[in-house]
Amino acid sequence: MSTELFSLSGKIALVTGASRGIGRAIALAMAAAGADVAVAARSEGDLESLATEIQTHGRRCLVVPTDVTDRAAIQSMVDRTVVELGGLQILVNNAGGTKFVSPLVALRPEGWDKVMALNLDSVFHATQIGAQAMIDGDGGSIIQISSVAGVQGAEGLSFYSAAKGGARLMTQAVAKELAQSRVRVNSIAPGWVATDLNSNLREDEPTDKYIRSTIPMGRWGTSEEITGAAIFLASDASSFVTGATLVVDGGQTA
Ligand SMILES: NC(=O)c1ccc[n+]([C@@H]2O[C@H](COP(=O)([O-])OP(=O)(O)OC[C@H]3O[C@@H](n4cnc5c(N)ncnc54)[C@H](OP(=O)(O)O)[C@@H]3O)[C@@H](O)[C@H]2O)c1
């Protein structure tokens, strides 16, 4: 198989949650694979330093400070990418996460709403707006960063499982709707990946040891280890793949 199949040369990508962690790694990998990249998150300073790094790959990078819980901001993020970079062929809905755990019976309704807004509503808004831009353009690939918690129920994280599982199933449905519109829609379900999101878990030795015991490979994944799946789903290598969930979890759900 030729590596040309995995090239993103000539494509324009938009990555949310690109200021750190998995999103930052995906934005850098897509630039290295030849894409021009728009990067979105709330931390403008971190996006600016990422843009400098992407420009060293010789690619264009547009910084679009965005809160993905705001539909108008998502519309503006997509519009600016199309106008200022010249189109949109790859959208990675990566912004998300949760900083708290709670059994469902103790969960405050505000906690449920907050996690839904960030992990499910934002994916609806960005997928709807991004898909329209792709239909109006040359087609494209939408990639949702789900989670193994959206594949299997995660104790203490029922709200996060509901949001990530909901976004993943919405993705499968919309993949069918868009299958003849040159827009593919897929999910990546990472397992435990060492990022700022879970630094508190890794710093607590018993918790870290327990988590590693649930992963057949016996270690946390890195953000860079999610990028191969993203490049595959963004590129022509996956031209007949839509509605799929690619699990990247060191064997955790096997
Ligand atoms: N790490 C894991 O083990 C793991 C496992 C499975 C799935 N995931 C998923 O992978 C994705 C990335 O996680 P990560 O571990 O890289 O998390 P992270 O290090 O906490 O990064 C989260 C990113 O999302 C952005 N973000 C958060 N709220 C936002 C908002 N309202 N608007 C715009 N951007 C926002 C953050 O930027 P700002 O703060 O600058 O806005 C940051 O760039 C998430 O969807 C997460 O649920 C992670």
Short mmCIF file of C-alpha atoms and ligand atoms in Angstrom, two decimals:
data_model
loop_
_atom_site.label_atom_id
_atom_site.label_comp_id
_atom_site.label_asym_id
_atom_site.label_seq_id
_atom_site.Cartn_x
_atom_site.Cartn_y
_atom_site.Cartn_z
CA MET A 1 0.00 0.00 0.00
CA SER A 2 1.39 3.39 -0.98
CA THR A 3 1.93 6.02 1.74
CA GLU A 4 0.32 8.44 -0.77
CA LEU A 5 -3.00 6.95 0.36
CA PHE A 6 -2.44 8.52 3.77
CA SER A 7 -1.44 11.94 2.42
CA LEU A 8 -3.54 14.95 3.43
CA SER A 9 -1.85 17.19 0.89
CA GLY A 10 -4.24 19.82 -0.51
CA LYS A 11 -6.79 19.26 2.27
CA ILE A 12 -7.95 21.76 4.89
CA ALA A 13 -8.57 20.43 8.41
CA LEU A 14 -10.28 21.98 11.43
CA VAL A 15 -9.46 20.50 14.85
CA THR A 16 -11.32 21.49 18.03
CA GLY A 17 -9.72 21.19 21.45
CA ALA A 18 -6.36 21.72 19.75
CA SER A 19 -4.70 23.74 22.52
CA ARG A 20 -3.34 20.62 24.28
CA GLY A 21 -3.53 16.83 24.58
CA ILE A 22 -5.02 14.64 21.86
CA GLY A 23 -6.31 17.54 19.75
CA ARG A 24 -2.93 19.25 19.65
CA ALA A 25 -1.24 16.00 18.58
CA ILE A 26 -3.83 15.44 15.83
CA ALA A 27 -3.44 19.00 14.50
CA LEU A 28 0.35 18.59 14.33
CA ALA A 29 0.10 15.15 12.68
CA MET A 30 -2.36 16.43 10.08
CA ALA A 31 -0.04 19.31 9.23
CA ALA A 32 2.87 16.86 8.95
CA ALA A 33 0.71 14.77 6.58
CA GLY A 34 0.26 17.83 4.34
CA ALA A 35 -2.95 19.54 5.50
CA ASP A 36 -3.47 23.22 6.22
CA VAL A 37 -5.05 23.36 9.67
CA ALA A 38 -7.47 25.59 11.58
CA VAL A 39 -7.07 25.13 15.33
CA ALA A 40 -9.83 25.88 17.83
CA ALA A 41 -10.11 26.00 21.64
CA ARG A 42 -10.55 28.72 24.26
CA SER A 43 -6.84 29.26 25.12
CA GLU A 44 -5.66 31.62 22.41
CA GLY A 45 -2.03 31.75 23.60
CA ASP A 46 -1.63 27.96 23.38
CA LEU A 47 -3.20 27.98 19.90
CA GLU A 48 -0.78 30.71 18.78
CA SER A 49 2.26 28.66 19.84
CA LEU A 50 0.80 25.58 18.11
CA ALA A 51 0.33 27.68 14.96
CA THR A 52 4.01 28.64 15.02
CA GLU A 53 4.91 24.93 15.24
CA ILE A 54 2.56 23.99 12.38
CA GLN A 55 3.99 26.75 10.20
CA THR A 56 7.44 25.15 10.62
CA HIS A 57 5.97 22.17 8.71
CA GLY A 58 5.43 24.69 5.89
CA ARG A 59 1.66 24.51 6.33
CA ARG A 60 -0.82 27.33 6.86
CA CYS A 61 -2.50 27.49 10.27
CA LEU A 62 -5.51 29.57 11.27
CA VAL A 63 -6.11 30.26 14.96
CA VAL A 64 -9.85 30.41 15.73
CA PRO A 65 -10.47 30.95 19.47
CA THR A 66 -13.78 29.14 20.09
CA ASP A 67 -15.97 27.92 22.92
CA VAL A 68 -17.64 24.84 21.42
CA THR A 69 -20.59 25.11 23.84
CA ASP A 70 -21.67 28.20 21.87
CA ARG A 71 -23.40 27.41 18.54
CA ALA A 72 -22.77 30.90 17.13
CA ALA A 73 -19.06 30.49 17.89
CA ILE A 74 -19.04 27.13 16.07
CA GLN A 75 -20.71 28.73 13.03
CA SER A 76 -18.08 31.46 13.03
CA MET A 77 -15.26 28.86 13.47
CA VAL A 78 -16.43 26.95 10.38
CA ASP A 79 -17.12 30.10 8.34
CA ARG A 80 -13.69 31.58 9.10
CA THR A 81 -11.99 28.29 8.11
CA VAL A 82 -13.84 28.15 4.79
CA VAL A 83 -13.25 31.83 3.97
CA GLU A 84 -9.70 32.27 5.31
CA LEU A 85 -8.19 28.87 4.43
CA GLY A 86 -10.34 28.25 1.34
CA GLY A 87 -12.54 25.27 2.26
CA LEU A 88 -13.08 22.46 4.74
CA GLN A 89 -12.42 18.78 4.02
CA ILE A 90 -11.61 17.41 7.50
CA LEU A 91 -13.36 18.24 10.78
CA VAL A 92 -12.14 16.69 14.04
CA ASN A 93 -14.60 17.18 16.92
CA ASN A 94 -12.14 16.55 19.73
CA ALA A 95 -12.95 19.18 22.40
CA GLY A 96 -14.48 17.41 25.37
CA GLY A 97 -13.85 15.54 28.59
CA THR A 98 -14.96 15.64 32.20
CA LYS A 99 -13.04 16.64 35.28
CA PHE A 100 -15.35 14.94 37.81
CA VAL A 101 -16.68 11.47 38.60
CA SER A 102 -19.92 10.76 40.46
CA PRO A 103 -22.34 7.88 40.88
CA LEU A 104 -25.56 8.68 39.03
CA VAL A 105 -27.66 8.80 42.20
CA ALA A 106 -25.47 11.62 43.58
CA LEU A 107 -25.03 13.52 40.31
CA ARG A 108 -26.23 17.13 40.31
CA PRO A 109 -28.42 17.96 37.29
CA GLU A 110 -26.07 20.89 36.53
CA GLY A 111 -23.20 18.40 36.20
CA TRP A 112 -25.20 16.33 33.71
CA ASP A 113 -26.04 19.48 31.67
CA LYS A 114 -22.43 20.66 31.64
CA VAL A 115 -21.06 17.35 30.35
CA MET A 116 -23.82 17.06 27.73
CA ALA A 117 -23.18 20.60 26.48
CA LEU A 118 -19.46 19.96 26.01
CA ASN A 119 -19.46 16.33 24.82
CA LEU A 120 -22.77 15.87 22.95
CA ASP A 121 -24.46 19.18 22.06
CA SER A 122 -21.19 20.60 20.70
CA VAL A 123 -20.75 17.54 18.47
CA PHE A 124 -24.29 17.98 17.10
CA HIS A 125 -23.74 21.67 16.31
CA ALA A 126 -20.29 21.21 14.77
CA THR A 127 -21.32 18.14 12.77
CA GLN A 128 -24.41 19.87 11.37
CA ILE A 129 -22.57 23.08 10.47
CA GLY A 130 -19.39 21.33 9.29
CA ALA A 131 -21.29 18.79 7.18
CA GLN A 132 -23.17 21.60 5.41
CA ALA A 133 -19.88 23.30 4.54
CA MET A 134 -18.57 19.99 3.15
CA ILE A 135 -21.76 19.34 1.14
CA ASP A 136 -21.45 22.86 -0.30
CA GLY A 137 -17.78 22.18 -1.05
CA ASP A 138 -15.86 19.08 -2.17
CA GLY A 139 -17.17 16.62 0.46
CA GLY A 140 -15.01 15.53 3.36
CA SER A 141 -14.41 13.50 6.50
CA ILE A 142 -15.79 14.23 9.98
CA ILE A 143 -14.08 12.52 12.90
CA GLN A 144 -15.57 12.46 16.41
CA ILE A 145 -13.28 11.78 19.33
CA SER A 146 -15.51 9.52 21.40
CA SER A 147 -14.19 7.23 24.15
CA VAL A 148 -14.22 3.61 25.25
CA ALA A 149 -16.63 5.04 27.88
CA GLY A 150 -18.99 5.57 24.93
CA VAL A 151 -18.62 1.93 23.88
CA GLN A 152 -19.01 0.31 27.32
CA GLY A 153 -20.63 1.81 30.42
CA ALA A 154 -18.04 3.44 32.70
CA GLU A 155 -18.81 3.36 36.44
CA GLY A 156 -18.85 6.81 38.01
CA LEU A 157 -19.02 8.31 34.54
CA SER A 158 -22.60 7.51 33.48
CA PHE A 159 -23.08 11.07 32.22
CA TYR A 160 -19.86 10.95 30.17
CA SER A 161 -20.78 7.47 28.80
CA ALA A 162 -24.19 8.84 27.81
CA ALA A 163 -22.67 11.83 26.01
CA LYS A 164 -19.88 9.92 24.27
CA GLY A 165 -22.11 6.95 23.40
CA GLY A 166 -24.79 9.34 22.15
CA ALA A 167 -22.34 11.20 19.94
CA ARG A 168 -21.01 7.89 18.60
CA LEU A 169 -24.48 6.60 17.65
CA MET A 170 -25.45 9.98 16.19
CA THR A 171 -22.33 9.60 14.07
CA GLN A 172 -23.44 6.20 12.77
CA ALA A 173 -26.89 7.57 11.86
CA VAL A 174 -25.55 10.67 10.15
CA ALA A 175 -22.96 8.59 8.29
CA LYS A 176 -25.87 6.82 6.59
CA GLU A 177 -27.64 10.11 5.87
CA LEU A 178 -24.52 11.61 4.27
CA ALA A 179 -23.17 8.48 2.59
CA GLN A 180 -24.17 9.70 -0.88
CA SER A 181 -23.11 13.32 -0.24
CA ARG A 182 -19.33 12.65 -0.32
CA VAL A 183 -19.14 13.21 3.46
CA ARG A 184 -17.84 10.35 5.64
CA VAL A 185 -18.42 10.43 9.40
CA ASN A 186 -16.53 8.18 11.83
CA SER A 187 -15.49 8.00 15.48
CA ILE A 188 -12.30 7.20 17.32
CA ALA A 189 -12.75 5.70 20.80
CA PRO A 190 -9.54 6.18 22.79
CA GLY A 191 -8.90 4.26 25.97
CA TRP A 192 -6.72 5.74 28.72
CA VAL A 193 -4.44 8.38 27.18
CA ALA A 194 -2.04 10.37 29.37
CA THR A 195 -3.08 14.03 29.12
CA ASP A 196 -3.86 16.95 31.44
CA LEU A 197 -7.42 15.59 31.63
CA ASN A 198 -6.31 12.69 33.83
CA SER A 199 -3.04 13.91 35.40
CA ASN A 200 -4.72 13.70 38.85
CA LEU A 201 -5.39 9.96 38.30
CA ARG A 202 -1.81 9.27 37.20
CA GLU A 203 -0.37 11.19 40.14
CA ASP A 204 -2.24 8.96 42.63
CA GLU A 205 -0.14 5.76 42.64
CA PRO A 206 -2.86 3.21 43.61
CA THR A 207 -5.25 4.69 41.02
CA ASP A 208 -2.55 4.71 38.36
CA LYS A 209 -1.67 1.08 39.17
CA TYR A 210 -5.35 0.03 39.04
CA ILE A 211 -5.91 1.76 35.69
CA ARG A 212 -2.83 0.13 34.17
CA SER A 213 -4.07 -3.27 35.42
CA THR A 214 -7.21 -2.84 33.26
CA ILE A 215 -5.14 -2.27 30.10
CA PRO A 216 -3.71 -5.48 28.55
CA MET A 217 -0.70 -3.50 27.27
CA GLY A 218 -0.11 -2.42 30.89
CA ARG A 219 0.44 1.27 30.16
CA TRP A 220 -1.27 4.53 29.29
CA GLY A 221 -1.45 5.52 25.62
CA THR A 222 0.06 8.75 24.35
CA SER A 223 -1.72 11.49 22.41
CA GLU A 224 0.53 10.71 19.44
CA GLU A 225 -0.81 7.12 19.43
CA ILE A 226 -4.27 8.47 18.54
CA THR A 227 -2.98 10.33 15.48
CA GLY A 228 -2.56 7.29 13.19
CA ALA A 229 -6.28 6.50 13.42
CA ALA A 230 -7.13 10.15 12.74
CA ILE A 231 -4.88 10.35 9.66
CA PHE A 232 -6.38 7.08 8.38
CA LEU A 233 -9.97 8.34 8.78
CA ALA A 234 -9.13 11.75 7.28
CA SER A 235 -7.32 10.39 4.25
CA ASP A 236 -8.24 8.50 1.08
CA ALA A 237 -6.95 5.33 2.81
CA SER A 238 -10.41 5.12 4.41
CA SER A 239 -12.44 6.10 1.33
CA PHE A 240 -14.95 3.22 1.88
CA VAL A 241 -15.15 3.67 5.67
CA THR A 242 -18.11 5.54 7.16
CA GLY A 243 -20.10 5.07 10.37
CA ALA A 244 -17.22 3.18 11.95
CA THR A 245 -15.74 3.41 15.44
CA LEU A 246 -12.01 2.82 15.62
CA VAL A 247 -11.07 1.73 19.15
CA VAL A 248 -7.52 2.68 20.22
CA ASP A 249 -7.17 1.38 23.77
CA GLY A 250 -4.22 -0.99 24.26
CA GLY A 251 -6.67 -3.91 24.34
CA GLN A 252 -8.85 -2.61 27.19
CA THR A 253 -12.19 -3.47 25.54
CA ALA A 254 -10.99 -6.55 23.64
N1 LIG B 1 -7.32 11.41 27.73
C1 LIG B 1 -8.07 10.31 27.72
O1 LIG B 1 -7.80 9.30 28.42
C2 LIG B 1 -9.29 10.25 26.83
C3 LIG B 1 -9.89 9.01 26.65
C4 LIG B 1 -11.01 8.92 25.85
C5 LIG B 1 -11.50 10.03 25.22
N2 LIG B 1 -10.90 11.24 25.42
C6 LIG B 1 -11.47 12.39 24.73
O2 LIG B 1 -10.48 12.97 23.92
C7 LIG B 1 -10.72 14.36 23.77
C8 LIG B 1 -9.47 15.15 24.15
O3 LIG B 1 -9.14 14.82 25.47
P1 LIG B 1 -7.73 15.19 26.13
O4 LIG B 1 -7.39 14.06 27.03
O5 LIG B 1 -6.76 15.64 25.09
O6 LIG B 1 -8.19 16.41 27.05
P2 LIG B 1 -7.45 17.74 27.53
O7 LIG B 1 -5.99 17.53 27.60
O8 LIG B 1 -8.18 18.16 28.76
O9 LIG B 1 -7.77 18.76 26.35
C9 LIG B 1 -9.08 19.12 26.11
C10 LIG B 1 -9.12 20.10 24.96
O10 LIG B 1 -10.48 20.51 24.77
C11 LIG B 1 -10.54 21.94 24.82
N3 LIG B 1 -11.81 22.38 25.36
C12 LIG B 1 -12.36 22.07 26.56
N4 LIG B 1 -13.53 22.73 26.71
C13 LIG B 1 -13.71 23.45 25.58
C14 LIG B 1 -14.71 24.35 25.14
N5 LIG B 1 -15.79 24.63 25.88
N6 LIG B 1 -14.57 24.93 23.93
C15 LIG B 1 -13.49 24.67 23.16
N7 LIG B 1 -12.50 23.84 23.52
C16 LIG B 1 -12.62 23.24 24.72
C17 LIG B 1 -9.35 22.36 25.68
O11 LIG B 1 -8.91 23.66 25.35
P3 LIG B 1 -9.24 25.00 26.16
O12 LIG B 1 -9.26 24.67 27.61
O13 LIG B 1 -8.14 25.89 25.72
O14 LIG B 1 -10.58 25.45 25.63
C18 LIG B 1 -8.30 21.34 25.24
O15 LIG B 1 -7.69 21.77 24.05
C19 LIG B 1 -11.94 14.68 24.67
O16 LIG B 1 -13.11 14.68 23.88
C20 LIG B 1 -11.96 13.52 25.64
O17 LIG B 1 -13.25 13.27 26.14
C21 LIG B 1 -9.81 11.38 26.21
#
